[in-house]
N, C-alpha and C. Protein backbone atom coordinates (compact mmCIF):
# COMPACT_ATOMS: atom_id res chain seq x y z
N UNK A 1 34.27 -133.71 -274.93
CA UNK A 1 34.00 -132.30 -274.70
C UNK A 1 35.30 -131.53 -274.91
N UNK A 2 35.12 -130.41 -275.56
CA UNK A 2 36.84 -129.16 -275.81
C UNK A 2 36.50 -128.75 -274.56
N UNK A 3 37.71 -128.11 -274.40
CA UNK A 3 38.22 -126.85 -273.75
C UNK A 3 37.41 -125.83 -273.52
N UNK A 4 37.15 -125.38 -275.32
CA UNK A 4 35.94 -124.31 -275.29
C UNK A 4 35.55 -124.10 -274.38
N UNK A 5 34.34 -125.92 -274.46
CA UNK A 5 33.01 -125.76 -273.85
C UNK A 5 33.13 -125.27 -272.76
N UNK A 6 34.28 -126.30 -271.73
CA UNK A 6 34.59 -126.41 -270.24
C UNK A 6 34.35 -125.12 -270.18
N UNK A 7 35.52 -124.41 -270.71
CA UNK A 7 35.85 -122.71 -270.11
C UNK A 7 34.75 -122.14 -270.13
N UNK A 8 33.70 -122.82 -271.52
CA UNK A 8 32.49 -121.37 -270.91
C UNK A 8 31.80 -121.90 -269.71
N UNK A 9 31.62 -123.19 -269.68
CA UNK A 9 30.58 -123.67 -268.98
C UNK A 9 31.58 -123.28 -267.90
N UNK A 10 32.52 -123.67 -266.84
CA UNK A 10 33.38 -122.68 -265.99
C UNK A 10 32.85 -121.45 -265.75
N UNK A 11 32.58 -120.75 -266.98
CA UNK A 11 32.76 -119.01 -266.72
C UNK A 11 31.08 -118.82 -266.38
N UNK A 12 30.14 -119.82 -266.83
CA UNK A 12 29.08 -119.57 -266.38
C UNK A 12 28.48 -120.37 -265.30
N UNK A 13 29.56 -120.89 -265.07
CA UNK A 13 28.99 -121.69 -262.85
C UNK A 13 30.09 -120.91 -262.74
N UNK A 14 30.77 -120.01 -262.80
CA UNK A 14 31.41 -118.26 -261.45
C UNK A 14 29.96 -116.98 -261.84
N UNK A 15 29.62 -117.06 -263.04
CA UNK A 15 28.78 -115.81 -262.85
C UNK A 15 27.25 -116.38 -261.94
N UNK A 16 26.78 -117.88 -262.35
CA UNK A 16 26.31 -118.13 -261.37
C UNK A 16 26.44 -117.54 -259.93
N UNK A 17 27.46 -118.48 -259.68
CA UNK A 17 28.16 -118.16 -257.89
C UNK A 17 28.03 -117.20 -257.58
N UNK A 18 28.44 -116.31 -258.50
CA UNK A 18 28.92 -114.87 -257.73
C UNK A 18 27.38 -113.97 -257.62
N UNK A 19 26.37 -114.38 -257.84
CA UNK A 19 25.06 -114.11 -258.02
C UNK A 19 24.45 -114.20 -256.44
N UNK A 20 23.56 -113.47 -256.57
CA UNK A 20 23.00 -113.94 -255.10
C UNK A 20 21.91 -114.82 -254.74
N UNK A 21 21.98 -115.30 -255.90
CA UNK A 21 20.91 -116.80 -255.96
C UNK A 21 21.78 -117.78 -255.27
N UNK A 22 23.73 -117.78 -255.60
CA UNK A 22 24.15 -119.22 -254.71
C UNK A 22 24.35 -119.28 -253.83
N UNK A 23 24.13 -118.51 -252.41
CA UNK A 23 24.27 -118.73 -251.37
C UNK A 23 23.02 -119.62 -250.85
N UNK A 24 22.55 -119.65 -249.72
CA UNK A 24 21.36 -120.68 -249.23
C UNK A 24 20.23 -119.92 -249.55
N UNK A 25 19.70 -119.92 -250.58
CA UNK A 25 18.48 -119.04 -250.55
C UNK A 25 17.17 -120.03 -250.43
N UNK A 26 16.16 -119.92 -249.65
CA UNK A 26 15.52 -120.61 -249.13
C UNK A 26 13.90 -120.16 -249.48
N UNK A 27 12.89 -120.74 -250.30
CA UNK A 27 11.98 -120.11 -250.73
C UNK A 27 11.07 -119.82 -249.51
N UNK A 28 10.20 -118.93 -250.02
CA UNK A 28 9.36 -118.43 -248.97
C UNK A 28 7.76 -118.25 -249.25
N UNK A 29 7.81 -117.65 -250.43
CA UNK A 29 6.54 -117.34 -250.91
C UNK A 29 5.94 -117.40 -252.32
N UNK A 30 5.01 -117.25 -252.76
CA UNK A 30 4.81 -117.08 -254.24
C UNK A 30 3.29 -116.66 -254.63
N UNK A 31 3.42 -115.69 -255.67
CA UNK A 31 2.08 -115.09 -256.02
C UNK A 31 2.31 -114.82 -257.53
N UNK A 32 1.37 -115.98 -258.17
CA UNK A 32 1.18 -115.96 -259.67
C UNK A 32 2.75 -116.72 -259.77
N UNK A 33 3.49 -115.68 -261.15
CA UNK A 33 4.84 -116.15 -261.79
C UNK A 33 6.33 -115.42 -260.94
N UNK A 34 5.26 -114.91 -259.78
CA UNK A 34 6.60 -114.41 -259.09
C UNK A 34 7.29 -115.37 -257.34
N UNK A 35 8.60 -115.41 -257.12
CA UNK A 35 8.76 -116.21 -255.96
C UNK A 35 9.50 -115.55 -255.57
N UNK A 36 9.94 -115.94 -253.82
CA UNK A 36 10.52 -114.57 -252.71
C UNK A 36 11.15 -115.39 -252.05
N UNK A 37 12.41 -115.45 -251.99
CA UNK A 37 13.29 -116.19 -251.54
C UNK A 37 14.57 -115.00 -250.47
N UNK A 38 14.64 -115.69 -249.06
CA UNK A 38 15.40 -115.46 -248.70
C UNK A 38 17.02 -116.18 -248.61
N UNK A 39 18.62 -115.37 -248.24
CA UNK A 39 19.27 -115.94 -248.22
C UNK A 39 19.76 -116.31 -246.54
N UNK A 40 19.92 -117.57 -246.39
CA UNK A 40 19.59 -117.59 -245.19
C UNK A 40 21.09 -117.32 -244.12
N UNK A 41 21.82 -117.59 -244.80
CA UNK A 41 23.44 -117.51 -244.64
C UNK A 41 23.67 -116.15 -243.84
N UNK A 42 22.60 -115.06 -245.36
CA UNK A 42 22.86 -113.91 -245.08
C UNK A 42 22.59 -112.74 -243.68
N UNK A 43 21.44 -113.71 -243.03
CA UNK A 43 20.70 -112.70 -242.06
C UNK A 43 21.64 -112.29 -240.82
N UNK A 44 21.59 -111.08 -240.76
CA UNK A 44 22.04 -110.36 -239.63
C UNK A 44 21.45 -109.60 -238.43
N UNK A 45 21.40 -109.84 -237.24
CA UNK A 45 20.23 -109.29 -236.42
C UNK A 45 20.89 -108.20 -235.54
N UNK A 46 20.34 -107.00 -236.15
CA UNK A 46 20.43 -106.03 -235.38
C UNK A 46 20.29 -106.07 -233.83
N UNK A 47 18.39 -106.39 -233.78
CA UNK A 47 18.04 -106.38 -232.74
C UNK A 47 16.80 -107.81 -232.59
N UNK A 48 16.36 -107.72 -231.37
CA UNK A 48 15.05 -108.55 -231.76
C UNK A 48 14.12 -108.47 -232.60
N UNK A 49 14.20 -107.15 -233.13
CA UNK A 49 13.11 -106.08 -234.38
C UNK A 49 13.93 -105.61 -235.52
N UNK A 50 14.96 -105.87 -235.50
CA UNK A 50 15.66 -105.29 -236.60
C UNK A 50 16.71 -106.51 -237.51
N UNK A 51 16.84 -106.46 -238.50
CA UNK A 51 17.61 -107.65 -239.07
C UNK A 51 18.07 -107.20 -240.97
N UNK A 52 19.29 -107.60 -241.18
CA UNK A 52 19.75 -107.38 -242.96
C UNK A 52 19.47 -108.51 -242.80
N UNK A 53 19.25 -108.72 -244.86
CA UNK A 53 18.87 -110.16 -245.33
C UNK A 53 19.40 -109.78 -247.10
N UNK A 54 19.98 -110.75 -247.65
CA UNK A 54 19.39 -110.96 -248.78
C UNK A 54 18.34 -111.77 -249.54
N UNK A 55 17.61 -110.71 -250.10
CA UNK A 55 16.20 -111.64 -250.83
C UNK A 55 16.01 -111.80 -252.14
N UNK A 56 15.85 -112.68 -252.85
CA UNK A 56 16.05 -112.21 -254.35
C UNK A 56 13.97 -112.82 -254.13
N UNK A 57 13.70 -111.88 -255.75
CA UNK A 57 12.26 -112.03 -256.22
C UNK A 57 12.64 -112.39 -257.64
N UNK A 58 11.92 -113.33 -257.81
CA UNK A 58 12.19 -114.29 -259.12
C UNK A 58 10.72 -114.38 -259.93
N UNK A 59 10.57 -113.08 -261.01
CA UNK A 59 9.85 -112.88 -262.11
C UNK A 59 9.96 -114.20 -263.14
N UNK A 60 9.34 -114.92 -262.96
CA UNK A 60 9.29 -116.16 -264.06
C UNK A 60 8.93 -115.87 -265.56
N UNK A 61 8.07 -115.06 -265.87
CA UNK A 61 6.99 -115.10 -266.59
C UNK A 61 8.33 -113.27 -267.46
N UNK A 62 9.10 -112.76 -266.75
CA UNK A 62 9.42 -111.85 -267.03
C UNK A 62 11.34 -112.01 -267.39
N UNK A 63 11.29 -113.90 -266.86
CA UNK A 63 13.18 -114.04 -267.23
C UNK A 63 14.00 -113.13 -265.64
N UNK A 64 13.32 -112.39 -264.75
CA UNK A 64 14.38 -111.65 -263.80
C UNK A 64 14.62 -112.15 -262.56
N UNK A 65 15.68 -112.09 -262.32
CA UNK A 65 15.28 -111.72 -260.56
C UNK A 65 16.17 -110.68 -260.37
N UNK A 66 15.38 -110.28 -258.68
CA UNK A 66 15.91 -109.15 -258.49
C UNK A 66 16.56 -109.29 -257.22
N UNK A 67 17.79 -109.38 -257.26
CA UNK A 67 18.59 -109.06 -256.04
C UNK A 67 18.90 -107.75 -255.12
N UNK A 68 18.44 -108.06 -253.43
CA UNK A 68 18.24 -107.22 -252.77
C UNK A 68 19.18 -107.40 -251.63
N UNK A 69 19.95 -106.59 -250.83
CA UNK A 69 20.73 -106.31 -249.81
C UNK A 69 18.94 -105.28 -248.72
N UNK A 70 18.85 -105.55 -247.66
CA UNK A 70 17.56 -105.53 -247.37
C UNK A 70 17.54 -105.26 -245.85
N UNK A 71 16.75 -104.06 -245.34
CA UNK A 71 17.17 -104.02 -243.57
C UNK A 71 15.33 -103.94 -243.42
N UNK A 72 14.94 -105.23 -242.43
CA UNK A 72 13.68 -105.00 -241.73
C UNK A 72 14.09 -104.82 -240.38
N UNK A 73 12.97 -103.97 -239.98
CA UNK A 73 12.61 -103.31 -238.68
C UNK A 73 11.46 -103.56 -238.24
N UNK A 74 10.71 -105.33 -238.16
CA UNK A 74 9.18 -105.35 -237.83
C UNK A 74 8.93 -104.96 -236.64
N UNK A 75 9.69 -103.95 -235.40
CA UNK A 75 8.93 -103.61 -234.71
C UNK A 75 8.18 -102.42 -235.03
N UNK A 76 8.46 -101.54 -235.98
CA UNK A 76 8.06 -100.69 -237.00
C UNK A 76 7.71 -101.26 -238.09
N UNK A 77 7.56 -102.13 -238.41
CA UNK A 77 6.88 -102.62 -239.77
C UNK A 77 7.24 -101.88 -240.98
N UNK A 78 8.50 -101.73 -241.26
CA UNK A 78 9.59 -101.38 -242.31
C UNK A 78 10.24 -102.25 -242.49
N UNK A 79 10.66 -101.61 -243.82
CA UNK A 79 11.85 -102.32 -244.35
C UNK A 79 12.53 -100.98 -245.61
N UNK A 80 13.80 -101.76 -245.35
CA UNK A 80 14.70 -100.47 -246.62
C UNK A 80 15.56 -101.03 -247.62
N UNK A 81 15.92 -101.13 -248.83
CA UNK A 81 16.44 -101.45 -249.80
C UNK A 81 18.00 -100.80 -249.44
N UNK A 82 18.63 -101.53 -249.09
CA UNK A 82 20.18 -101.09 -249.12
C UNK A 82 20.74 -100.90 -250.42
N UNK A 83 20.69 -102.52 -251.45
CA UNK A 83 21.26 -101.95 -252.44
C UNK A 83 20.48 -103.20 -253.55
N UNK A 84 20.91 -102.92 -254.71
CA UNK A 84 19.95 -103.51 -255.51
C UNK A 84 21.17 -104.53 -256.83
N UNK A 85 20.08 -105.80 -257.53
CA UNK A 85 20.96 -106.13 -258.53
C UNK A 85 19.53 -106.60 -259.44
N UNK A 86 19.85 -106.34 -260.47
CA UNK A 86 18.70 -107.30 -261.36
C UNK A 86 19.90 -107.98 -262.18
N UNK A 87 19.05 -109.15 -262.30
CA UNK A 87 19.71 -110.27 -263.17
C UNK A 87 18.54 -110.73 -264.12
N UNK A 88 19.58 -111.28 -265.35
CA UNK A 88 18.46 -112.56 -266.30
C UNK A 88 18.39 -113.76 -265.59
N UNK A 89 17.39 -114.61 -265.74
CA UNK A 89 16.89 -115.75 -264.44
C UNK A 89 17.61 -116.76 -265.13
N UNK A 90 18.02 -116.98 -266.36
CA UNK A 90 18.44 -118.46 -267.03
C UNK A 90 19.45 -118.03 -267.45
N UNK A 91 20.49 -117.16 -267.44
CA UNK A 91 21.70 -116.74 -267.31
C UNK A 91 22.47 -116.38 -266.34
N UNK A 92 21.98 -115.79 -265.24
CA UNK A 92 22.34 -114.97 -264.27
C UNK A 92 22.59 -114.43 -264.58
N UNK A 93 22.84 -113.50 -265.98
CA UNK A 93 23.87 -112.30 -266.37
C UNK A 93 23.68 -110.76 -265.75
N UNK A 94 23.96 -110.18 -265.17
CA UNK A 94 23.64 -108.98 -264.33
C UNK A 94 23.32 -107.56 -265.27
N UNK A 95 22.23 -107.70 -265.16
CA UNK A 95 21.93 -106.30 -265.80
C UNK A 95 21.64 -105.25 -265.44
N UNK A 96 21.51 -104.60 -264.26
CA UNK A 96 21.98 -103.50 -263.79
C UNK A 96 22.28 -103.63 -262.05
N UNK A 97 22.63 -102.68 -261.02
CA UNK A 97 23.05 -102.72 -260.10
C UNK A 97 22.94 -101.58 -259.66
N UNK A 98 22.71 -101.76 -258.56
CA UNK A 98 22.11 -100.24 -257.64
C UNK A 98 22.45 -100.24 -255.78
N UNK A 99 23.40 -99.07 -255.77
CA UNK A 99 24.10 -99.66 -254.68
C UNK A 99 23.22 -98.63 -253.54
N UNK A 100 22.73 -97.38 -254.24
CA UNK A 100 21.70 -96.70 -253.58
C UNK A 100 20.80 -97.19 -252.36
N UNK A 101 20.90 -96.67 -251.01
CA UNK A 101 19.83 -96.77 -250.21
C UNK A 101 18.72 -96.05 -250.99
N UNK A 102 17.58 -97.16 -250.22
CA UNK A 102 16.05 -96.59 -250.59
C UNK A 102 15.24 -96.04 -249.48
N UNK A 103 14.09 -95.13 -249.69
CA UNK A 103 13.75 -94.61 -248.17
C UNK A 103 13.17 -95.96 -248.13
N UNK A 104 12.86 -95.29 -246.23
CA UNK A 104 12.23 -96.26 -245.64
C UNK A 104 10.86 -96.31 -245.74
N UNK A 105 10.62 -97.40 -246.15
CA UNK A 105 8.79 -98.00 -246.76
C UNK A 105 8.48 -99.24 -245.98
N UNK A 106 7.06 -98.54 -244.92
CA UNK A 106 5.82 -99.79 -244.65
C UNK A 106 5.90 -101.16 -245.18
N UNK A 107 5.53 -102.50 -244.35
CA UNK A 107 4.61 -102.84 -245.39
C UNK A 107 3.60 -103.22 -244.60
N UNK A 108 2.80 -103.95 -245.18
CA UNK A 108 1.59 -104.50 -244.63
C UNK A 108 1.31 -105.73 -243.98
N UNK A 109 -0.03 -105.83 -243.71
CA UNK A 109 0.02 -107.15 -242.99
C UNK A 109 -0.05 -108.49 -244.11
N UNK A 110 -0.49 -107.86 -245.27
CA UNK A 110 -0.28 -109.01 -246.77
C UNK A 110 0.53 -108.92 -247.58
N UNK A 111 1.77 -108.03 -247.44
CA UNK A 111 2.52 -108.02 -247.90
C UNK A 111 3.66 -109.01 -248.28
N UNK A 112 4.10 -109.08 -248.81
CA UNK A 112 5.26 -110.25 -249.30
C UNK A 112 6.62 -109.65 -248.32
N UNK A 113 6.92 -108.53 -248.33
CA UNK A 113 7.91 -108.27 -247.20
C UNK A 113 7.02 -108.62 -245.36
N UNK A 114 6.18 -108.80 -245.24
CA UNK A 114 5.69 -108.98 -244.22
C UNK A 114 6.46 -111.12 -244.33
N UNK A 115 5.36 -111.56 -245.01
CA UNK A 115 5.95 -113.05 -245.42
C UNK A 115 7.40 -113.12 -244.69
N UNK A 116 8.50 -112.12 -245.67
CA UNK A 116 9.49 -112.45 -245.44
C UNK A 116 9.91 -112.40 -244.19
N UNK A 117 9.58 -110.82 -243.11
CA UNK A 117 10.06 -111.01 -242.31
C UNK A 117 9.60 -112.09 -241.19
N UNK A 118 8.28 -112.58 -240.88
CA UNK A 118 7.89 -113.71 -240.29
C UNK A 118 8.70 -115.21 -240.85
N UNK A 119 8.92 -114.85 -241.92
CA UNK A 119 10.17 -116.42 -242.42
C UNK A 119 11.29 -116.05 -241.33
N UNK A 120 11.99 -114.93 -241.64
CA UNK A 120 13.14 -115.14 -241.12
C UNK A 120 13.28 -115.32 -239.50
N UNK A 121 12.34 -114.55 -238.75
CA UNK A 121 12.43 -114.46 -237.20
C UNK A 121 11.18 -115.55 -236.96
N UNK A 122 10.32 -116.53 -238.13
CA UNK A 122 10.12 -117.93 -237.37
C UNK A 122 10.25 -119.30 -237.36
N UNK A 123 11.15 -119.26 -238.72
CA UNK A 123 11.41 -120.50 -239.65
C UNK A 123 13.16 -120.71 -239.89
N UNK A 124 13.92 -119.32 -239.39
CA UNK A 124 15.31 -119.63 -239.64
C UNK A 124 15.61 -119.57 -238.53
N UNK A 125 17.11 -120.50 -238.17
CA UNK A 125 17.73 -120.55 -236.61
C UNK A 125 18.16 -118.75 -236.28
N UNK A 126 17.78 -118.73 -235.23
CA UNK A 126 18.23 -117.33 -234.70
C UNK A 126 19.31 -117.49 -233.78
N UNK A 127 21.01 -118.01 -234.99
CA UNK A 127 22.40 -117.91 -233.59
C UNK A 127 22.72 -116.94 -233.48
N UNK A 128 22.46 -115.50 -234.20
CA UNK A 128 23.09 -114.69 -233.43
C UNK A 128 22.46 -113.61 -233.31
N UNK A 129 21.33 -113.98 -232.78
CA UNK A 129 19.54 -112.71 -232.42
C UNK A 129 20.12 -112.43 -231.03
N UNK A 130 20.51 -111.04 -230.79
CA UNK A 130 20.88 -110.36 -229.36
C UNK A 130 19.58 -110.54 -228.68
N UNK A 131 20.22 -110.50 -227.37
CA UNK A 131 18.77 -110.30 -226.15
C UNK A 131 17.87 -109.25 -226.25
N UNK A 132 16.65 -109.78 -226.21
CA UNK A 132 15.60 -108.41 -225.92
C UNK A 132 16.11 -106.88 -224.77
N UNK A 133 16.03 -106.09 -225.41
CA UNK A 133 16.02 -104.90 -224.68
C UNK A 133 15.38 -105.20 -223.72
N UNK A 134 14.13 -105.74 -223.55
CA UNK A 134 13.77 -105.58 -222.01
C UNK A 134 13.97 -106.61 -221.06
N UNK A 135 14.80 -107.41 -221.66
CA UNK A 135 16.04 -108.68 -221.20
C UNK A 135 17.07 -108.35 -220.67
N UNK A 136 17.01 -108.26 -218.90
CA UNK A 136 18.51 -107.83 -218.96
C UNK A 136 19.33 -108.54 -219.21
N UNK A 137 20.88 -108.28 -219.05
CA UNK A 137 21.96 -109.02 -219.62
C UNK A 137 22.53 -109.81 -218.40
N UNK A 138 22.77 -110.73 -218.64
CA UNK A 138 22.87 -112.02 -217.53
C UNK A 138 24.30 -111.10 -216.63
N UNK A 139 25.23 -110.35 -217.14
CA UNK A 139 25.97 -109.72 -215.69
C UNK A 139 25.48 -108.96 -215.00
N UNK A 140 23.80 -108.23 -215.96
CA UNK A 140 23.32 -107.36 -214.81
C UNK A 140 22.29 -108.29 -213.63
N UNK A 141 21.99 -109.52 -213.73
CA UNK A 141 21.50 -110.17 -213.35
C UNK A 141 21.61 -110.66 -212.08
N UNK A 142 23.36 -111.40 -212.51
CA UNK A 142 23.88 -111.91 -211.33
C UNK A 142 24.94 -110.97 -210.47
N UNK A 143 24.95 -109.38 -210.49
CA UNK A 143 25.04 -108.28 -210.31
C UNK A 143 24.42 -108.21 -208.87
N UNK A 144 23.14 -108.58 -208.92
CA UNK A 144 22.50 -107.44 -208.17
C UNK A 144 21.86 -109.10 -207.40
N UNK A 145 22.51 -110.24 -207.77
CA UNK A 145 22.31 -111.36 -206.74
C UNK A 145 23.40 -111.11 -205.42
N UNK A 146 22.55 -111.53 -204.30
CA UNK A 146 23.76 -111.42 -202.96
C UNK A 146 25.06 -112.16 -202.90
């Protein structure tokens, strides 16, 4: 093997990496040529109802996926697009990027963002899901012990 090759093949496991397919992305769902993968590394918990994620959706049939920076709120049954990436699926090569918040949009009870958020708050470890609001906090607890 040259040099060449190495260097490209190199330059294309970093554009890989740097993609948001290589972190732990963990499948979730699928309908027809499309699949919904969360990253699991990524999740951040607001609250018991609130949580960021990255999700990529992987168009088979179309070569894309689409990389998402992502805030659900299932105690409201939302979710909001923080920021966006589309990629080619057998390149990773990034073809556009969108750092734009999106409003905040529903979804449903069959929804594929519904899927997701029941993946993440019942199928991924929750280490750092804060206490329920209507949980008090263990100093107010032993506070108000004699």
């Amino acid at each position: 093997m040259n040099y060449r090759r190495i260097l490209v093949l190199l330059a294309a496991c970093l554009l890989w990496a740097s993609s948001c397919f290589a972190s732990d992305m963990r499948f979730v769902d699928a309908n027809g040529y499309t699949g919904y993968y969360v990253d699991a590394s990524s999740v951040s918990y607001e609250s018991v109802a609130a949580c960021d994620a990255t999700i990529a959706v992987i168009k088979a049939d179309r070569n894309r996926m689409f990389c998402y920076t992502m805030h659900f709120d299932r105690g409201r049954g939302v979710y909001q697009i923080l920021s966006s990436q589309v990629l080619r699926y057998d390149t990773k090569e990034v073809l556009s990027t969108g750092g734009a918040e999106t409003a905040v949009h529903p979804y449903g009870i069959y929804s594929p963002m519904k899927e997701i958020v029941d993946f993440i708050y019942n199928d991924l470890p929750h280490g750092d899901l804060p206490p329920a609001a209507s949980e008090p906090a263990e100093d107010a607890v032993t506070a108000l012990l004699p």
